Amino acid sequence: PPDTLSSADGKVPLTVGGRHQTVKMPYSNYSETRFSPMVAAVLRPWGGRLSFFGNCTEGLEPGQVVGTGYANSGEALAPKVSKQIELGAKLQFGEMTHTVSAFQIRRPSFISVNEGGSALPALRDDGEQRLRGLEWSLYGNLTPTLSLLGGITHIQSEQRNTGRDTYGVPEWRARIGLDWQTPVQGLKVGGRVIHTGAQWADSGNRMRVPAWNRLDLNASYATRFGDTPVRFNASVENVADRNYWIGMFGDGFVMAGAPRTFKLAATVSF
């Protein structure tokens, strides 16, 4: 577990730690173990309402088994080591909390390369991605019965070996959600709007997936059966039943978003 050190006045806590990770690849004898360090610091020069923070982390991400459509289909590619740096500020203003941060992520990437005159390209881990972004998020209570959670992220991505944009990384992402505690005891209703900008579907930047928007609605009702607390949850995702591509699961492979989806659940606390 990480250790936290603080200055005498408690205004500059420093957290140092790491993770011991082991990644084993299916369908191969590949196994890698690595210690991934983490350092984080927070500065509160004027009390708890305003703070500045920064962190530097490393992580071991799983590789993948090459799918169909490649000359080396079925090959298990090695795990990737990613590095992230983030700097930001957090401000509590009234009942709302705002966070603004800038970050950079560098990690190896899988790219398609033509080898030996084969009719199909091979998927190799010879690339490097660099993602630089800005993020603003906010949450809190607008009124005693109305809460808000939202944010917007802008990312500039680049494949360092080719100069092209990284596939599967939209330039803009935004979401905003509201929850209302109704006059009915225990009943809460809400919704959220999600926007995801256009993004490339392949490392060659030949196929572009259009931007999409989605509306979700939800409701929950908390009650008791005797001495047992019970919460019922209901939601509708993609209320407008739009067709869209939600993301990528490989170079040149896109994944369709779900149609209008209804969900019901109950949570019982013992």
mmCIF file of C-alpha atoms in Angstrom:
data_model
loop_
_atom_site.group_PDB
_atom_site.id
_atom_site.type_symbol
_atom_site.label_atom_id
_atom_site.label_comp_id
_atom_site.label_asym_id
_atom_site.label_seq_id
_atom_site.Cartn_x
_atom_site.Cartn_y
_atom_site.Cartn_z
ATOM 1 C CA PRO A 1 0.000 0.000 0.000
ATOM 2 C CA PRO A 2 1.148 3.592 -0.558
ATOM 3 C CA ASP A 3 2.591 5.754 2.229
ATOM 4 C CA THR A 4 1.608 9.399 2.755
ATOM 5 C CA LEU A 5 3.977 12.000 4.170
ATOM 6 C CA SER A 6 2.864 15.486 5.204
ATOM 7 C CA SER A 7 4.513 18.779 6.056
ATOM 8 C CA ALA A 8 4.278 20.052 9.620
ATOM 9 C CA ASP A 9 1.173 22.143 8.876
ATOM 10 C CA GLY A 10 -0.447 19.386 6.792
ATOM 11 C CA LYS A 11 -0.694 21.566 3.679
ATOM 12 C CA VAL A 12 1.577 19.446 1.439
ATOM 13 C CA PRO A 13 0.762 15.718 1.681
ATOM 14 C CA LEU A 14 2.973 13.503 -0.504
ATOM 15 C CA THR A 15 1.909 9.959 -1.419
ATOM 16 C CA VAL A 16 4.438 7.403 -2.652
ATOM 17 C CA GLY A 17 3.577 3.856 -3.632
ATOM 18 C CA GLY A 18 3.463 1.295 -6.372
ATOM 19 C CA ARG A 19 1.876 -1.852 -7.684
ATOM 20 C CA HIS A 20 3.446 -5.244 -8.278
ATOM 21 C CA GLN A 21 1.781 -6.435 -11.476
ATOM 22 C CA THR A 22 1.918 -9.721 -13.332
ATOM 23 C CA VAL A 23 0.431 -10.103 -16.795
ATOM 24 C CA LYS A 24 0.031 -13.492 -18.454
ATOM 25 C CA MET A 25 -1.031 -13.734 -22.077
ATOM 26 C CA PRO A 26 -3.551 -16.375 -23.188
ATOM 27 C CA TYR A 27 -2.567 -18.890 -25.835
ATOM 28 C CA SER A 28 1.137 -18.295 -25.169
ATOM 29 C CA ASN A 29 3.810 -18.835 -22.538
ATOM 30 C CA TYR A 30 4.355 -15.076 -22.164
ATOM 31 C CA SER A 31 4.424 -13.748 -18.618
ATOM 32 C CA GLU A 32 5.799 -10.457 -17.337
ATOM 33 C CA THR A 33 6.115 -9.114 -13.801
ATOM 34 C CA ARG A 34 6.847 -5.485 -13.085
ATOM 35 C CA PHE A 35 6.792 -2.964 -10.239
ATOM 36 C CA SER A 36 4.859 0.137 -11.333
ATOM 37 C CA PRO A 37 5.692 3.223 -9.202
ATOM 38 C CA MET A 38 3.337 6.067 -8.293
ATOM 39 C CA VAL A 39 4.015 9.522 -6.790
ATOM 40 C CA ALA A 40 1.308 12.098 -5.962
ATOM 41 C CA ALA A 41 1.340 15.436 -4.148
ATOM 42 C CA VAL A 42 -1.335 17.910 -3.039
ATOM 43 C CA LEU A 43 -0.760 21.559 -2.100
ATOM 44 C CA ARG A 44 -3.369 23.451 -0.020
ATOM 45 C CA PRO A 45 -1.889 26.936 0.446
ATOM 46 C CA TRP A 46 -5.109 28.631 1.633
ATOM 47 C CA GLY A 47 -7.066 25.899 3.392
ATOM 48 C CA GLY A 48 -9.299 23.165 2.056
ATOM 49 C CA ARG A 49 -11.388 25.028 -0.554
ATOM 50 C CA LEU A 50 -8.563 25.336 -3.094
ATOM 51 C CA SER A 51 -5.917 22.717 -3.718
ATOM 52 C CA PHE A 52 -3.343 21.988 -6.395
ATOM 53 C CA PHE A 53 -2.316 18.440 -7.211
ATOM 54 C CA GLY A 54 0.043 16.453 -9.362
ATOM 55 C CA ASN A 55 0.829 12.816 -9.924
ATOM 56 C CA CYS A 56 3.109 10.588 -11.947
ATOM 57 C CA THR A 57 2.209 6.936 -12.467
ATOM 58 C CA GLU A 58 3.242 3.913 -14.496
ATOM 59 C CA GLY A 59 1.128 0.915 -15.382
ATOM 60 C CA LEU A 60 1.306 -2.419 -17.130
ATOM 61 C CA GLU A 61 -1.477 -2.897 -19.676
ATOM 62 C CA PRO A 62 -2.425 -6.261 -21.203
ATOM 63 C CA GLY A 63 -1.403 -6.985 -24.762
ATOM 64 C CA GLN A 64 -3.775 -8.662 -27.158
ATOM 65 C CA VAL A 65 -4.154 -11.711 -29.336
ATOM 66 C CA VAL A 66 -4.065 -10.690 -32.999
ATOM 67 C CA GLY A 67 -7.447 -11.212 -34.626
ATOM 68 C CA THR A 68 -8.422 -12.220 -38.107
ATOM 69 C CA GLY A 69 -7.450 -10.038 -41.039
ATOM 70 C CA TYR A 70 -3.731 -9.983 -40.212
ATOM 71 C CA ALA A 71 -0.823 -12.068 -41.478
ATOM 72 C CA ASN A 72 0.115 -12.936 -37.873
ATOM 73 C CA SER A 73 -3.427 -13.814 -36.767
ATOM 74 C CA GLY A 74 -3.432 -15.695 -33.448
ATOM 75 C CA GLU A 75 -0.114 -14.279 -32.209
ATOM 76 C CA ALA A 76 -0.084 -12.998 -28.606
ATOM 77 C CA LEU A 77 1.429 -9.517 -28.410
ATOM 78 C CA ALA A 78 3.304 -8.487 -25.262
ATOM 79 C CA PRO A 79 1.863 -6.236 -22.523
ATOM 80 C CA LYS A 80 2.503 -2.473 -22.709
ATOM 81 C CA VAL A 81 4.040 -0.098 -20.142
ATOM 82 C CA SER A 82 2.220 3.253 -19.955
ATOM 83 C CA LYS A 83 3.365 6.456 -18.230
ATOM 84 C CA GLN A 84 1.084 9.290 -17.116
ATOM 85 C CA ILE A 85 1.709 12.778 -15.703
ATOM 86 C CA GLU A 86 -1.122 14.989 -14.444
ATOM 87 C CA LEU A 87 -1.279 18.498 -12.946
ATOM 88 C CA GLY A 88 -4.430 20.248 -11.801
ATOM 89 C CA ALA A 89 -6.444 22.303 -9.357
ATOM 90 C CA LYS A 90 -9.577 21.624 -7.328
ATOM 91 C CA LEU A 91 -11.911 24.385 -6.138
ATOM 92 C CA GLN A 92 -14.928 24.104 -3.870
ATOM 93 C CA PHE A 93 -17.309 27.000 -4.585
ATOM 94 C CA GLY A 94 -20.467 26.926 -2.534
ATOM 95 C CA GLU A 95 -22.022 23.481 -2.894
ATOM 96 C CA MET A 96 -20.166 22.805 -6.161
ATOM 97 C CA THR A 97 -16.712 21.316 -6.632
ATOM 98 C CA HIS A 98 -14.724 22.073 -9.811
ATOM 99 C CA THR A 99 -11.610 20.223 -10.963
ATOM 100 C CA VAL A 100 -9.366 21.337 -13.839
ATOM 101 C CA SER A 101 -6.405 19.244 -14.922
ATOM 102 C CA ALA A 102 -3.875 18.780 -17.715
ATOM 103 C CA PHE A 103 -2.383 15.371 -18.425
ATOM 104 C CA GLN A 104 -0.062 13.482 -20.725
ATOM 105 C CA ILE A 105 -0.034 9.730 -21.381
ATOM 106 C CA ARG A 106 2.651 7.881 -23.314
ATOM 107 C CA ARG A 107 2.290 4.212 -24.164
ATOM 108 C CA PRO A 108 3.288 1.728 -26.869
ATOM 109 C CA SER A 109 0.697 1.018 -29.531
ATOM 110 C CA PHE A 110 -0.144 -1.744 -31.950
ATOM 111 C CA ILE A 111 0.078 -0.739 -35.608
ATOM 112 C CA SER A 112 -0.461 -2.423 -38.969
ATOM 113 C CA VAL A 113 2.708 -2.921 -41.027
ATOM 114 C CA ASN A 114 3.310 -4.544 -44.414
ATOM 115 C CA GLU A 115 5.917 -7.283 -44.254
ATOM 116 C CA GLY A 116 7.502 -9.494 -46.918
ATOM 117 C CA GLY A 117 4.996 -8.825 -49.664
ATOM 118 C CA SER A 118 2.146 -10.557 -47.820
ATOM 119 C CA ALA A 119 -1.363 -9.779 -49.017
ATOM 120 C CA LEU A 120 -2.324 -9.004 -45.420
ATOM 121 C CA PRO A 121 -0.608 -6.568 -43.020
ATOM 122 C CA ALA A 122 0.850 -7.741 -39.717
ATOM 123 C CA LEU A 123 -0.101 -6.249 -36.340
ATOM 124 C CA ARG A 124 3.013 -5.203 -34.384
ATOM 125 C CA ASP A 125 3.770 -3.271 -31.186
ATOM 126 C CA ASP A 126 6.197 -0.934 -32.965
ATOM 127 C CA GLY A 127 4.279 2.296 -32.394
ATOM 128 C CA GLU A 128 4.030 4.834 -29.592
ATOM 129 C CA GLN A 129 1.015 6.906 -28.596
ATOM 130 C CA ARG A 130 1.134 10.296 -26.929
ATOM 131 C CA LEU A 131 -2.070 11.743 -25.544
ATOM 132 C CA ARG A 132 -2.226 15.281 -24.172
ATOM 133 C CA GLY A 133 -5.439 16.570 -22.712
ATOM 134 C CA LEU A 134 -7.358 19.091 -20.638
ATOM 135 C CA GLU A 135 -10.279 18.111 -18.422
ATOM 136 C CA TRP A 136 -12.855 20.078 -16.458
ATOM 137 C CA SER A 137 -15.305 18.288 -14.176
ATOM 138 C CA LEU A 138 -17.847 19.502 -11.657
ATOM 139 C CA TYR A 139 -20.229 17.961 -9.171
ATOM 140 C CA GLY A 140 -22.397 19.067 -6.280
ATOM 141 C CA ASN A 141 -25.828 20.377 -5.321
ATOM 142 C CA LEU A 142 -27.502 23.136 -7.322
ATOM 143 C CA THR A 143 -30.370 23.163 -4.820
ATOM 144 C CA PRO A 144 -31.161 21.029 -1.762
ATOM 145 C CA THR A 145 -33.012 18.570 -4.053
ATOM 146 C CA LEU A 146 -31.115 18.915 -7.370
ATOM 147 C CA SER A 147 -27.586 17.585 -7.914
ATOM 148 C CA LEU A 148 -25.331 17.863 -10.939
ATOM 149 C CA LEU A 149 -22.413 15.803 -12.256
ATOM 150 C CA GLY A 150 -20.646 16.660 -15.494
ATOM 151 C CA GLY A 151 -17.448 17.362 -17.311
ATOM 152 C CA ILE A 152 -15.695 17.935 -20.618
ATOM 153 C CA THR A 153 -12.411 16.514 -21.920
ATOM 154 C CA HIS A 154 -10.276 17.651 -24.864
ATOM 155 C CA ILE A 155 -7.519 15.312 -26.065
ATOM 156 C CA GLN A 156 -4.830 15.737 -28.702
ATOM 157 C CA SER A 157 -3.499 12.322 -29.659
ATOM 158 C CA GLU A 158 -0.613 11.360 -31.904
ATOM 159 C CA GLN A 159 1.108 8.211 -33.109
ATOM 160 C CA ARG A 160 4.709 9.312 -32.680
ATOM 161 C CA ASN A 161 6.118 6.997 -35.332
ATOM 162 C CA THR A 162 3.729 8.144 -38.104
ATOM 163 C CA GLY A 163 2.494 11.592 -37.038
ATOM 164 C CA ARG A 164 -1.103 10.439 -37.484
ATOM 165 C CA ASP A 165 -3.832 10.687 -34.863
ATOM 166 C CA THR A 166 -4.305 7.755 -32.509
ATOM 167 C CA TYR A 167 -7.315 5.667 -33.465
ATOM 168 C CA GLY A 168 -10.104 5.209 -30.951
ATOM 169 C CA VAL A 169 -9.446 8.553 -29.212
ATOM 170 C CA PRO A 170 -12.110 11.246 -29.785
ATOM 171 C CA GLU A 171 -10.911 14.837 -29.573
ATOM 172 C CA TRP A 172 -13.896 15.877 -27.450
ATOM 173 C CA ARG A 173 -15.924 14.095 -24.786
ATOM 174 C CA ALA A 174 -18.610 15.683 -22.624
ATOM 175 C CA ARG A 175 -21.352 14.556 -20.267
ATOM 176 C CA ILE A 176 -23.784 16.218 -17.920
ATOM 177 C CA GLY A 177 -26.232 14.580 -15.560
ATOM 178 C CA LEU A 178 -28.915 15.812 -13.169
ATOM 179 C CA ASP A 179 -30.637 13.989 -10.306
ATOM 180 C CA TRP A 180 -33.779 15.308 -8.607
ATOM 181 C CA GLN A 181 -34.945 14.197 -5.181
ATOM 182 C CA THR A 182 -38.709 14.341 -5.687
ATOM 183 C CA PRO A 183 -41.238 15.287 -2.995
ATOM 184 C CA VAL A 184 -42.083 11.579 -2.772
ATOM 185 C CA GLN A 185 -40.016 10.123 0.061
ATOM 186 C CA GLY A 186 -37.225 7.919 -1.326
ATOM 187 C CA LEU A 187 -37.955 8.602 -5.019
ATOM 188 C CA LYS A 188 -35.168 10.102 -7.136
ATOM 189 C CA VAL A 189 -35.253 10.657 -10.908
ATOM 190 C CA GLY A 190 -32.558 11.861 -13.255
ATOM 191 C CA GLY A 191 -30.907 11.762 -16.612
ATOM 192 C CA ARG A 192 -27.683 12.414 -18.453
ATOM 193 C CA VAL A 193 -26.555 13.538 -21.887
ATOM 194 C CA ILE A 194 -23.332 12.131 -23.356
ATOM 195 C CA HIS A 195 -21.397 13.533 -26.322
ATOM 196 C CA THR A 196 -18.458 11.761 -27.953
ATOM 197 C CA GLY A 197 -16.645 13.478 -30.809
ATOM 198 C CA ALA A 198 -15.521 11.972 -34.106
ATOM 199 C CA GLN A 199 -12.561 9.592 -34.004
ATOM 200 C CA TRP A 200 -10.411 7.527 -36.308
ATOM 201 C CA ALA A 201 -11.130 3.801 -36.508
ATOM 202 C CA ASP A 202 -7.727 2.715 -37.820
ATOM 203 C CA SER A 203 -4.042 3.553 -37.388
ATOM 204 C CA GLY A 204 -3.801 4.686 -41.030
ATOM 205 C CA ASN A 205 -6.471 7.384 -40.441
ATOM 206 C CA ARG A 206 -8.537 6.179 -43.409
ATOM 207 C CA MET A 207 -11.842 5.379 -41.653
ATOM 208 C CA ARG A 208 -13.475 8.015 -39.448
ATOM 209 C CA VAL A 209 -16.275 7.266 -36.998
ATOM 210 C CA PRO A 210 -18.765 10.159 -36.674
ATOM 211 C CA ALA A 211 -19.601 11.933 -33.432
ATOM 212 C CA TRP A 212 -22.602 10.784 -31.437
ATOM 213 C CA ASN A 213 -24.918 11.947 -28.656
ATOM 214 C CA ARG A 214 -26.946 9.838 -26.242
ATOM 215 C CA LEU A 215 -29.689 10.513 -23.684
ATOM 216 C CA ASP A 216 -30.128 8.199 -20.679
ATOM 217 C CA LEU A 217 -32.840 8.371 -17.996
ATOM 218 C CA ASN A 218 -32.938 6.751 -14.571
ATOM 219 C CA ALA A 219 -35.025 6.480 -11.430
ATOM 220 C CA SER A 220 -34.526 4.944 -8.005
ATOM 221 C CA TYR A 221 -36.803 4.302 -5.058
ATOM 222 C CA ALA A 222 -35.504 3.584 -1.575
ATOM 223 C CA THR A 223 -37.780 1.946 0.983
ATOM 224 C CA ARG A 224 -37.734 -0.637 3.756
ATOM 225 C CA PHE A 225 -39.295 -4.037 4.130
ATOM 226 C CA GLY A 226 -39.474 -4.338 7.888
ATOM 227 C CA ASP A 227 -35.946 -3.587 9.101
ATOM 228 C CA THR A 228 -34.356 -4.334 5.696
ATOM 229 C CA PRO A 229 -33.392 -1.385 3.429
ATOM 230 C CA VAL A 230 -34.244 -2.004 -0.230
ATOM 231 C CA ARG A 231 -33.498 0.164 -3.277
ATOM 232 C CA PHE A 232 -35.164 -0.343 -6.672
ATOM 233 C CA ASN A 233 -33.379 1.055 -9.730
ATOM 234 C CA ALA A 234 -34.676 1.523 -13.272
ATOM 235 C CA SER A 235 -32.969 3.061 -16.281
ATOM 236 C CA VAL A 236 -33.371 3.569 -20.011
ATOM 237 C CA GLU A 237 -30.152 3.944 -22.018
ATOM 238 C CA ASN A 238 -30.188 5.454 -25.499
ATOM 239 C CA VAL A 239 -33.721 6.812 -25.074
ATOM 240 C CA ALA A 240 -33.868 8.063 -28.686
ATOM 241 C CA ASP A 241 -32.776 4.610 -29.977
ATOM 242 C CA ARG A 242 -29.997 6.132 -32.098
ATOM 243 C CA ASN A 243 -27.578 4.082 -34.176
ATOM 244 C CA TYR A 244 -23.957 4.900 -33.402
ATOM 245 C CA TRP A 245 -20.480 3.405 -33.092
ATOM 246 C CA ILE A 246 -19.490 3.411 -29.430
ATOM 247 C CA GLY A 247 -15.783 2.691 -29.920
ATOM 248 C CA MET A 248 -13.016 0.455 -31.248
ATOM 249 C CA PHE A 249 -11.792 -2.959 -30.116
ATOM 250 C CA GLY A 250 -8.839 -3.135 -32.479
ATOM 251 C CA ASP A 251 -7.172 -1.434 -35.417
ATOM 252 C CA GLY A 252 -9.915 -1.067 -38.034
ATOM 253 C CA PHE A 253 -12.622 -2.817 -35.976
ATOM 254 C CA VAL A 254 -15.537 -0.733 -34.692
ATOM 255 C CA MET A 255 -18.171 -1.676 -32.115
ATOM 256 C CA ALA A 256 -21.837 -0.719 -32.438
ATOM 257 C CA GLY A 257 -23.607 1.000 -29.570
ATOM 258 C CA ALA A 258 -26.513 -0.771 -27.909
ATOM 259 C CA PRO A 259 -30.067 0.110 -29.002
ATOM 260 C CA ARG A 260 -32.617 1.480 -26.540
ATOM 261 C CA THR A 261 -32.032 -0.619 -23.423
ATOM 262 C CA PHE A 262 -34.205 -1.018 -20.317
ATOM 263 C CA LYS A 263 -32.661 -2.122 -17.019
ATOM 264 C CA LEU A 264 -34.251 -3.042 -13.696
ATOM 265 C CA ALA A 265 -32.416 -3.923 -10.501
ATOM 266 C CA ALA A 266 -32.925 -4.159 -6.768
ATOM 267 C CA THR A 267 -30.398 -3.789 -3.977
ATOM 268 C CA VAL A 268 -31.038 -5.324 -0.541
ATOM 269 C CA SER A 269 -28.887 -4.383 2.453
ATOM 270 C CA PHE A 270 -28.552 -6.939 5.229
#
